PDB file of C-alpha atoms in Angstrom:
ATOM      1  CA  LEU A 284       0.000   0.000   0.000  1.00 96.00           C
ATOM      2  CA  TYR A 285       1.458   3.338  -1.056  1.00 95.00           C
ATOM      3  CA  ALA A 286       0.706   6.924  -0.050  1.00 95.00           C
ATOM      4  CA  PHE A 287       1.392   9.684  -2.581  1.00 94.00           C
ATOM      5  CA  ASP A 288       1.654  13.464  -2.287  1.00 92.00           C
ATOM      6  CA  LEU A 289      -1.031  14.930  -4.557  1.00 91.00           C
ATOM      7  CA  SER A 290      -0.561  18.567  -3.535  1.00 89.00           C
ATOM      8  CA  SER A 291       1.105  19.465  -6.855  1.00 86.00           C
ATOM      9  CA  LYS A 292      -1.305  19.741  -9.782  1.00 84.00           C
ATOM     10  CA  ILE A 293       1.409  19.083 -12.376  1.00 89.00           C
ATOM     11  CA  GLY A 294       4.526  16.935 -12.643  1.00 88.00           C
ATOM     12  CA  SER A 295       5.359  13.769 -10.769  1.00 88.00           C
ATOM     13  CA  ARG A 296       3.639  12.738  -7.554  1.00 89.00           C
ATOM     14  CA  PRO A 297       6.218  11.613  -4.981  1.00 89.00           C
ATOM     15  CA  SER A 298       5.621   8.585  -2.799  1.00 92.00           C
ATOM     16  CA  LEU A 299       5.408   9.512   0.878  1.00 95.00           C
ATOM     17  CA  GLY A 300       5.370   6.050   2.359  1.00 95.00           C
ATOM     18  CA  SER A 301       4.397   2.443   1.891  1.00 96.00           C
ATOM     19  CA  ILE A 302       3.676  -0.722   3.812  1.00 97.00           C
ATOM     20  CA  THR A 303       3.664  -4.369   2.787  1.00 96.00           C
ATOM     21  CA  LEU A 304       0.280  -6.079   3.044  1.00 96.00           C
ATOM     22  CA  ALA A 305      -0.402  -9.730   3.889  1.00 92.00           C
ATOM     23  CA  GLY A 306      -1.478 -10.501   0.325  1.00 91.00           C
ATOM     24  CA  VAL A 307      -2.474  -8.928  -2.954  1.00 94.00           C
ATOM     25  CA  GLY A 308      -4.905  -6.150  -2.084  1.00 95.00           C
ATOM     26  CA  ASN A 309      -8.106  -6.334  -4.137  1.00 95.00           C
ATOM     27  CA  LYS A 310     -10.069  -3.350  -2.832  1.00 96.00           C
ATOM     28  CA  ILE A 311      -9.435  -0.398  -0.567  1.00 97.00           C
ATOM     29  CA  PHE A 312     -11.934   1.757   1.330  1.00 97.00           C
ATOM     30  CA  ILE A 313     -10.928   4.782   3.417  1.00 97.00           C
ATOM     31  CA  VAL A 314     -12.882   6.205   6.340  1.00 97.00           C
ATOM     32  CA  GLY A 315     -11.264   8.867   8.497  1.00 96.00           C
ATOM     33  CA  SER A 316      -7.683   7.975   9.378  1.00 97.00           C
ATOM     34  CA  TYR A 317      -7.934   4.333   8.331  1.00 98.00           C
ATOM     35  CA  ALA A 318      -7.580   2.438   5.076  1.00 98.00           C
ATOM     36  CA  TYR A 319      -9.350  -0.931   4.965  1.00 98.00           C
ATOM     37  CA  VAL A 320      -7.839  -3.366   2.452  1.00 98.00           C
ATOM     38  CA  VAL A 321      -9.089  -6.836   1.490  1.00 97.00           C
ATOM     39  CA  SER A 322      -7.124  -9.803   0.227  1.00 96.00           C
ATOM     40  CA  THR A 323      -7.365 -13.124   2.090  1.00 95.00           C
ATOM     41  CA  GLN A 324      -7.591 -10.860   5.127  1.00 97.00           C
ATOM     42  CA  LEU A 325      -9.196  -7.592   6.020  1.00 98.00           C
ATOM     43  CA  GLN A 326      -6.339  -5.359   7.120  1.00 98.00           C
ATOM     44  CA  ILE A 327      -6.789  -2.000   8.832  1.00 98.00           C
ATOM     45  CA  VAL A 328      -4.030   0.516   8.155  1.00 98.00           C
ATOM     46  CA  ASP A 329      -3.547   3.716  10.157  1.00 98.00           C
ATOM     47  CA  ILE A 330      -2.923   6.412   7.532  1.00 97.00           C
ATOM     48  CA  THR A 331      -2.761   9.377   9.936  1.00 97.00           C
ATOM     49  CA  ASN A 332       0.890   9.916   9.011  1.00 97.00           C
ATOM     50  CA  PRO A 333       1.401   8.977   5.337  1.00 96.00           C
ATOM     51  CA  THR A 334       5.176   8.718   5.878  1.00 96.00           C
ATOM     52  CA  ASN A 335       4.651   6.099   8.598  1.00 97.00           C
ATOM     53  CA  LEU A 336       1.777   3.778   7.602  1.00 97.00           C
ATOM     54  CA  SER A 337       1.048   1.013  10.095  1.00 97.00           C
ATOM     55  CA  ILE A 338      -1.194  -2.031  10.115  1.00 98.00           C
ATOM     56  CA  VAL A 339      -3.140  -1.818  13.364  1.00 98.00           C
ATOM     57  CA  GLY A 340      -5.540  -4.738  12.944  1.00 98.00           C
ATOM     58  CA  GLN A 341      -6.484  -7.641  10.735  1.00 98.00           C
ATOM     59  CA  ILE A 342      -8.817 -10.592  10.479  1.00 98.00           C
ATOM     60  CA  GLY A 343      -8.624 -13.642   8.229  1.00 97.00           C
ATOM     61  CA  LEU A 344     -11.467 -14.033   5.762  1.00 97.00           C
ATOM     62  CA  GLY A 345     -11.151 -17.745   4.938  1.00 95.00           C
ATOM     63  CA  ALA A 346     -11.500 -16.783   1.254  1.00 95.00           C
ATOM     64  CA  THR A 347     -10.323 -13.969  -0.977  1.00 96.00           C
ATOM     65  CA  GLY A 348     -12.124 -10.671  -0.478  1.00 96.00           C
ATOM     66  CA  VAL A 349     -13.194  -9.132  -3.781  1.00 96.00           C
ATOM     67  CA  ASP A 350     -14.980  -5.994  -2.599  1.00 97.00           C
ATOM     68  CA  LEU A 351     -15.821  -4.165   0.611  1.00 97.00           C
ATOM     69  CA  TYR A 352     -17.899  -1.376   2.043  1.00 97.00           C
ATOM     70  CA  ILE A 353     -17.207   0.411   5.333  1.00 98.00           C
ATOM     71  CA  ASN A 354     -20.004   2.339   7.034  1.00 96.00           C
ATOM     72  CA  ALA A 355     -19.604   6.098   7.561  1.00 93.00           C
ATOM     73  CA  THR A 356     -18.732   5.715  11.254  1.00 96.00           C
ATOM     74  CA  GLY A 357     -16.014   3.152  10.528  1.00 97.00           C
ATOM     75  CA  THR A 358     -17.561   0.533  12.807  1.00 98.00           C
ATOM     76  CA  ARG A 359     -18.710  -2.097  10.278  1.00 98.00           C
ATOM     77  CA  ALA A 360     -17.079  -3.777   7.299  1.00 98.00           C
ATOM     78  CA  TYR A 361     -19.168  -5.612   4.706  1.00 98.00           C
ATOM     79  CA  VAL A 362     -16.854  -7.887   2.733  1.00 98.00           C
ATOM     80  CA  ALA A 363     -17.765  -9.818  -0.411  1.00 97.00           C
ATOM     81  CA  THR A 364     -15.888 -13.146  -0.549  1.00 97.00           C
ATOM     82  CA  THR A 365     -17.626 -16.395  -1.474  1.00 95.00           C
ATOM     83  CA  GLY A 366     -20.520 -14.852   0.440  1.00 96.00           C
ATOM     84  CA  LEU A 367     -21.002 -11.758   2.596  1.00 98.00           C
ATOM     85  CA  LYS A 368     -19.068 -11.305   5.831  1.00 98.00           C
ATOM     86  CA  ILE A 369     -20.120  -8.664   8.334  1.00 98.00           C
ATOM     87  CA  ILE A 370     -17.216  -7.620  10.546  1.00 98.00           C
ATOM     88  CA  ASP A 371     -17.175  -5.387  13.617  1.00 98.00           C
ATOM     89  CA  VAL A 372     -14.290  -2.962  13.090  1.00 98.00           C
ATOM     90  CA  SER A 373     -15.161  -0.583  15.941  1.00 98.00           C
ATOM     91  CA  SER A 374     -11.969  -1.816  17.639  1.00 98.00           C
ATOM     92  CA  LYS A 375      -9.363  -1.225  14.948  1.00 98.00           C
ATOM     93  CA  THR A 376      -6.870  -3.506  16.707  1.00 98.00           C
ATOM     94  CA  SER A 377      -9.284  -6.409  17.205  1.00 98.00           C
ATOM     95  CA  PRO A 378     -11.834  -6.705  14.378  1.00 98.00           C
ATOM     96  CA  SER A 379     -14.311  -9.539  14.906  1.00 98.00           C
ATOM     97  CA  LEU A 380     -16.671 -11.501  12.697  1.00 98.00           C
ATOM     98  CA  ILE A 381     -20.364 -10.832  13.338  1.00 98.00           C
ATOM     99  CA  SER A 382     -21.937 -13.088  10.711  1.00 98.00           C
ATOM    100  CA  ILE A 383     -21.690 -14.778   7.334  1.00 97.00           C
ATOM    101  CA  TYR A 384     -24.429 -14.692   4.694  1.00 98.00           C
ATOM    102  CA  SER A 385     -24.514 -17.414   2.036  1.00 97.00           C
ATOM    103  CA  THR A 386     -25.307 -16.173  -1.453  1.00 97.00           C
ATOM    104  CA  ASN A 387     -26.627 -19.607  -2.534  1.00 95.00           C
ATOM    105  CA  GLY A 388     -24.477 -20.148  -5.607  1.00 94.00           C
ATOM    106  CA  MET A 389     -23.794 -16.531  -6.534  1.00 96.00           C
ATOM    107  CA  SER A 390     -20.102 -15.545  -6.624  1.00 96.00           C
ATOM    108  CA  PRO A 391     -20.075 -11.945  -5.364  1.00 97.00           C
ATOM    109  CA  LEU A 392     -18.085  -9.284  -7.216  1.00 96.00           C
ATOM    110  CA  GLY A 393     -19.535  -6.137  -5.633  1.00 95.00           C
ATOM    111  CA  VAL A 394     -21.116  -4.969  -2.383  1.00 97.00           C
ATOM    112  CA  THR A 395     -22.693  -1.739  -1.148  1.00 95.00           C
ATOM    113  CA  VAL A 396     -24.951  -0.718   1.743  1.00 94.00           C
ATOM    114  CA  VAL A 397     -28.087   1.418   1.443  1.00 91.00           C
ATOM    115  CA  THR A 398     -30.652   2.846   3.840  1.00 86.00           C
ATOM    116  CA  GLY A 399     -33.115   0.658   5.678  1.00 87.00           C
ATOM    117  CA  ASN A 400     -30.412  -1.773   6.813  1.00 93.00           C
ATOM    118  CA  LYS A 401     -29.982  -3.310   3.358  1.00 95.00           C
ATOM    119  CA  VAL A 402     -26.858  -4.691   1.694  1.00 96.00           C
ATOM    120  CA  ILE A 403     -26.766  -5.049  -2.092  1.00 96.00           C
ATOM    121  CA  LEU A 404     -24.603  -7.803  -3.588  1.00 97.00           C
ATOM    122  CA  GLY A 405     -23.849  -8.309  -7.259  1.00 96.00           C
ATOM    123  CA  GLY A 406     -22.040 -11.212  -8.866  1.00 96.00           C
ATOM    124  CA  THR A 407     -22.217 -14.178 -11.215  1.00 95.00           C
ATOM    125  CA  GLY A 408     -24.124 -17.450 -10.975  1.00 94.00           C
ATOM    126  CA  GLY A 409     -27.266 -18.087  -8.951  1.00 94.00           C
ATOM    127  CA  GLU A 410     -29.336 -14.959  -8.362  1.00 96.00           C
ATOM    128  CA  GLU A 411     -26.864 -12.315  -9.545  1.00 96.00           C
ATOM    129  CA  TYR A 412     -28.388  -9.280  -7.757  1.00 96.00           C
ATOM    130  CA  GLN A 413     -29.295  -9.863  -4.117  1.00 97.00           C
ATOM    131  CA  VAL A 414     -30.710  -7.610  -1.429  1.00 96.00           C
ATOM    132  CA  VAL A 415     -29.935  -8.650   2.137  1.00 98.00           C
ATOM    133  CA  ASP A 416     -31.738  -7.342   5.223  1.00 98.00           C
ATOM    134  CA  ILE A 417     -29.203  -6.705   8.000  1.00 97.00           C
ATOM    135  CA  SER A 418     -31.636  -5.368  10.620  1.00 96.00           C
ATOM    136  CA  SER A 419     -30.233  -8.202  12.730  1.00 97.00           C
ATOM    137  CA  GLU A 420     -26.544  -8.248  11.825  1.00 96.00           C
ATOM    138  CA  ALA A 421     -26.149 -11.638  13.495  1.00 97.00           C
ATOM    139  CA  LEU A 422     -28.770 -13.113  11.153  1.00 97.00           C
ATOM    140  CA  PRO A 423     -28.744 -11.491   7.681  1.00 98.00           C
ATOM    141  CA  VAL A 424     -31.783 -12.455   5.579  1.00 97.00           C
ATOM    142  CA  HIS A 425     -32.365 -12.454   1.801  1.00 98.00           C
ATOM    143  CA  CYS A 426     -35.201 -10.033   1.045  1.00 96.00           C
ATOM    144  CA  GLY A 427     -35.123  -9.602  -2.737  1.00 95.00           C
ATOM    145  CA  GLY A 428     -33.161  -9.940  -5.905  1.00 95.00           C
ATOM    146  CA  LEU A 429     -32.995 -10.288  -9.671  1.00 93.00           C
ATOM    147  CA  ASN A 430     -31.545 -12.722 -12.158  1.00 93.00           C
ATOM    148  CA  VAL A 431     -29.146 -10.997 -14.525  1.00 91.00           C
ATOM    149  CA  ASP A 432     -27.848 -13.916 -16.571  1.00 86.00           C
ATOM    150  CA  ALA A 433     -24.784 -12.045 -17.852  1.00 91.00           C
ATOM    151  CA  GLY A 434     -23.848 -11.359 -14.231  1.00 92.00           C
ATOM    152  CA  VAL A 435     -23.380  -8.195 -12.209  1.00 94.00           C
ATOM    153  CA  ARG A 436     -19.761  -7.027 -12.323  1.00 92.00           C
ATOM    154  CA  GLY A 437     -20.127  -4.057  -9.977  1.00 92.00           C
ATOM    155  CA  VAL A 438     -22.724  -2.269  -7.875  1.00 93.00           C
ATOM    156  CA  ALA A 439     -23.004   1.207  -6.352  1.00 92.00           C
ATOM    157  CA  SER A 440     -25.902   3.015  -4.738  1.00 91.00           C
ATOM    158  CA  VAL A 441     -27.040   6.606  -4.420  1.00 89.00           C
ATOM    159  CA  LEU A 442     -29.242   8.098  -1.713  1.00 85.00           C
ATOM    160  CA  GLU A 443     -31.218  11.185  -2.694  1.00 87.00           C
ATOM    161  CA  ALA A 444     -32.119  13.998  -0.295  1.00 88.00           C
ATOM    162  CA  ASP A 445     -35.724  12.689  -0.131  1.00 88.00           C
ATOM    163  CA  SER A 446     -34.371   9.249   0.982  1.00 80.00           C
ATOM    164  CA  ASP A 447     -34.972   7.484  -2.339  1.00 84.00           C
ATOM    165  CA  ALA A 448     -32.185   4.938  -2.891  1.00 83.00           C
ATOM    166  CA  TYR A 449     -31.075   3.699  -6.311  1.00 89.00           C
ATOM    167  CA  SER A 450     -28.601   0.977  -7.229  1.00 89.00           C
ATOM    168  CA  TYR A 451     -26.527   1.110 -10.380  1.00 92.00           C
ATOM    169  CA  ILE A 452     -25.051  -2.091 -11.727  1.00 92.00           C
ATOM    170  CA  ILE A 453     -22.446  -2.970 -14.332  1.00 92.00           C
ATOM    171  CA  THR A 454     -23.504  -5.965 -16.421  1.00 90.00           C
ATOM    172  CA  GLY A 455     -22.754  -7.580 -19.743  1.00 82.00           C
ATOM    173  CA  ASP A 456     -26.464  -7.990 -20.485  1.00 76.00           C
ATOM    174  CA  VAL A 457     -27.030  -5.471 -23.292  1.00 77.00           C
ATOM    175  CA  SER A 458     -30.793  -6.119 -23.421  1.00 72.00           C
ATOM    176  CA  SER A 459     -31.450  -5.125 -19.800  1.00 62.00           C
TER     177      SER A 459
END
């Protein structure tokens, strides 16, 4: 993981610091002074001082993480692996697994969280777009979805000022 100085608008961007991760990082999400990186682990990196990055916590995932979402308060990580893993990251030094949701044959490629305690997963195989109710984080429940036979390669959501939420997906299905 590298930190770069982006203060100059032209020319080269010097590296300020770096740190070696436990594996090949697949996704990064930054909230506050922490970078959350997934590989076969979720690693939490303190980025307060970009010249002195430090890994402060980590948790094994048991599979390769392909995407992640961190809530705005930096207390929960939602990691797409072979399923969905909900991880308590309120203690940066001791993250802990809350629950695992099985996607029933779908291989997740993207994850996002929207209002109403809902997680959106997109992937290939099975039901490719899944909505998961996380009102009880210990027991996530499937509450909707769509078949997108070409698969969902990525997902992002937008919340409007009037609380309407929309998901946008990347798919190879040109007819949908």
